[in-house]
Coordinates of N, CA and C in Angstrom, one line a residue:
M2 N 104.7 106.9 114.3 CA 103.6 106.0 114.1 C 103.6 105.6 112.6
L3 N 103.4 104.4 112.3 CA 103.4 103.9 110.9 C 102.0 104.0 110.4
K4 N 101.8 104.7 109.3 CA 100.5 104.9 108.6 C 100.4 103.9 107.5
T5 N 99.4 103.1 107.5 CA 99.2 102.1 106.4 C 98.1 102.6 105.5
Y6 N 98.3 102.5 104.2 CA 97.4 102.9 103.2 C 97.6 102.1 102.0
G7 N 96.6 102.1 101.1 CA 96.7 101.3 99.9 C 96.0 102.0 98.7
L8 N 96.0 101.3 97.6 CA 95.3 101.8 96.4 C 93.8 101.8 96.6
K9 N 93.2 102.9 96.2 CA 91.7 103.1 96.3 C 91.2 103.4 97.7
D10 N 92.2 103.7 98.6 CA 91.8 104.2 100.0 C 91.4 105.6 99.9
I11 N 90.5 106.0 100.7 CA 90.1 107.4 100.9 C 90.8 107.9 102.1
V12 N 91.6 109.0 101.9 CA 92.4 109.5 103.0 C 92.1 111.0 103.3
E13 N 92.4 111.4 104.5 CA 92.2 112.8 104.9 C 93.6 113.5 104.9
M14 N 93.7 114.6 104.3 CA 95.0 115.3 104.3 C 94.9 116.4 105.4
K15 N 96.1 116.9 105.8 CA 96.2 117.9 106.8 C 95.6 119.2 106.4
K16 N 95.8 119.6 105.1 CA 95.3 120.9 104.6 C 94.2 120.5 103.6
Q17 N 93.1 121.3 103.6 CA 92.0 121.0 102.6 C 92.3 121.6 101.3
H18 N 91.7 121.1 100.3 CA 91.8 121.5 98.9 C 91.0 122.8 98.7
P19 N 91.4 123.7 97.8 CA 90.7 125.0 97.6 C 89.2 124.8 97.4
C20 N 88.8 123.7 96.9 CA 87.3 123.5 96.7 C 86.6 123.2 98.0
G21 N 87.3 123.0 99.1 CA 86.6 122.9 100.4 C 86.6 121.6 101.0
T22 N 87.2 120.6 100.4 CA 87.2 119.2 101.0 C 88.7 118.8 101.3
N23 N 88.8 117.8 102.2 CA 90.1 117.2 102.4 C 90.0 115.7 102.3
R24 N 89.1 115.2 101.6 CA 88.9 113.8 101.3 C 89.6 113.5 99.9
W25 N 90.5 112.6 99.9 CA 91.2 112.3 98.6 C 91.2 110.7 98.4
E26 N 91.2 110.3 97.2 CA 91.3 108.9 96.9 C 92.7 108.6 96.3
I27 N 93.3 107.6 96.7 CA 94.6 107.2 96.2 C 94.4 106.4 94.9
I28 N 94.9 107.0 93.8 CA 94.6 106.3 92.5 C 95.9 105.7 91.8
R29 N 97.0 106.0 92.4 CA 98.3 105.5 91.8 C 99.3 105.4 92.9
M30 N 100.0 104.3 93.0 CA 101.1 104.2 94.0 C 102.4 103.7 93.4
G31 N 103.5 104.2 93.8 CA 104.8 103.9 93.4 C 105.8 104.7 94.1
M32 N 106.8 105.2 93.5 CA 107.7 106.2 94.1 C 106.9 107.5 94.4
D33 N 106.0 107.8 93.5 CA 105.1 108.9 93.6 C 103.7 108.4 93.9
I34 N 102.9 109.2 94.6 CA 101.5 108.8 94.8 C 100.6 109.8 94.2
R35 N 99.6 109.4 93.4 CA 98.7 110.3 92.8 C 97.4 110.1 93.6
I36 N 96.8 111.3 94.0 CA 95.6 111.3 94.7 C 94.6 112.2 94.0
K37 N 93.3 111.9 94.1 CA 92.2 112.6 93.4 C 91.3 113.2 94.4
C38 N 90.9 114.4 94.3 CA 90.0 115.1 95.2 C 88.6 114.5 95.1
G39 N 88.1 114.2 96.3 CA 86.8 113.6 96.4 C 85.6 114.5 95.9
N40 N 85.9 115.8 95.9 CA 84.8 116.8 95.6 C 84.8 117.2 94.1
C41 N 86.0 117.7 93.6 CA 86.1 118.3 92.3 C 86.8 117.4 91.3
G42 N 87.4 116.3 91.7 CA 88.1 115.4 90.8 C 89.5 115.8 90.4
H43 N 90.0 116.9 90.9 CA 91.4 117.3 90.6 C 92.4 116.3 91.1
S44 N 93.4 116.0 90.3 CA 94.4 115.0 90.8 C 95.7 115.7 91.0
V45 N 96.5 115.2 92.0 CA 97.8 115.7 92.4 C 98.7 114.6 92.5
M46 N 100.0 114.7 92.1 CA 101.0 113.7 92.3 C 102.0 114.2 93.3
L47 N 102.3 113.4 94.3 CA 103.2 113.8 95.3 C 104.3 112.7 95.5
P48 N 105.5 113.1 95.8 CA 106.5 112.1 96.2 C 106.0 111.3 97.5
R49 N 106.3 110.1 97.6 CA 105.7 109.3 98.7 C 106.1 109.9 100.1
R50 N 107.3 110.4 100.2 CA 107.7 111.0 101.5 C 106.9 112.2 101.8
E51 N 106.6 113.0 100.9 CA 105.8 114.2 101.1 C 104.3 113.8 101.4
F52 N 103.8 112.8 100.7 CA 102.5 112.3 100.9 C 102.3 111.9 102.4
E53 N 103.3 111.1 102.8 CA 103.2 110.5 104.2 C 103.2 111.6 105.2
K54 N 104.0 112.7 104.9 CA 104.0 113.9 105.9 C 102.7 114.6 105.9
K55 N 102.0 114.7 104.7 CA 100.8 115.5 104.6 C 99.5 114.8 104.9
M56 N 99.6 113.4 104.9 CA 98.4 112.6 105.2 C 98.1 112.6 106.7
K57 N 96.8 112.8 107.0 CA 96.4 112.8 108.4 C 96.0 111.4 108.8
R58 N 95.0 110.8 108.1 CA 94.6 109.4 108.4 C 93.8 108.8 107.2
V59 N 93.6 107.5 107.3 CA 92.8 106.8 106.3 C 91.4 106.8 106.8
L60 N 90.5 107.3 106.0 CA 89.0 107.4 106.3 C 88.3 106.1 105.9
V61 N 88.5 105.6 104.7 CA 87.9 104.4 104.2 C 89.0 103.5 103.6
S62 N 89.2 102.3 104.1 CA 90.2 101.4 103.5 C 89.5 100.6 102.4
A63 N 90.2 100.5 101.3 CA 89.6 99.7 100.2 C 89.6 98.2 100.5
Q64 N 90.5 97.7 101.4 CA 90.5 96.3 101.8 C 89.3 96.0 102.6
D65 N 88.8 96.9 103.4 CA 87.6 96.7 104.2 C 86.4 96.6 103.4
T66 N 86.3 97.4 102.3 CA 85.1 97.4 101.5 C 85.1 96.1 100.6
E67 N 86.3 95.6 100.2 CA 86.3 94.4 99.4 C 86.0 93.2 100.3
T68 N 86.3 93.2 101.5 CA 86.0 92.1 102.4 C 84.5 92.0 102.7
K69 N 83.9 93.1 102.8 CA 82.4 93.2 103.1 C 81.6 92.8 101.9
A70 N 82.1 93.0 100.7 CA 81.3 92.8 99.4 C 81.2 91.3 99.1

C-alpha cells in the first residue's frame, strides 16, 4: 500500500517515543526525513526508506488544513 505524506504532516509511528507519544511532525523532506516529536520537541532524522517502514499512518495532513483556512 502506498503511503502518501508531505511536509508539515502529523504522522503516527509504529513505536512510541520514550516521552510517551507517537505523534510526529515532518519538518524536512529529501533523501532523509526529519521528524519532530509532538510532545517533547526532540527531532530525529531517518532515511526515507526506514521512515516509510516505521510510519503507521498520517493523522493530520497539512494540505487539508491549508484548504480549510
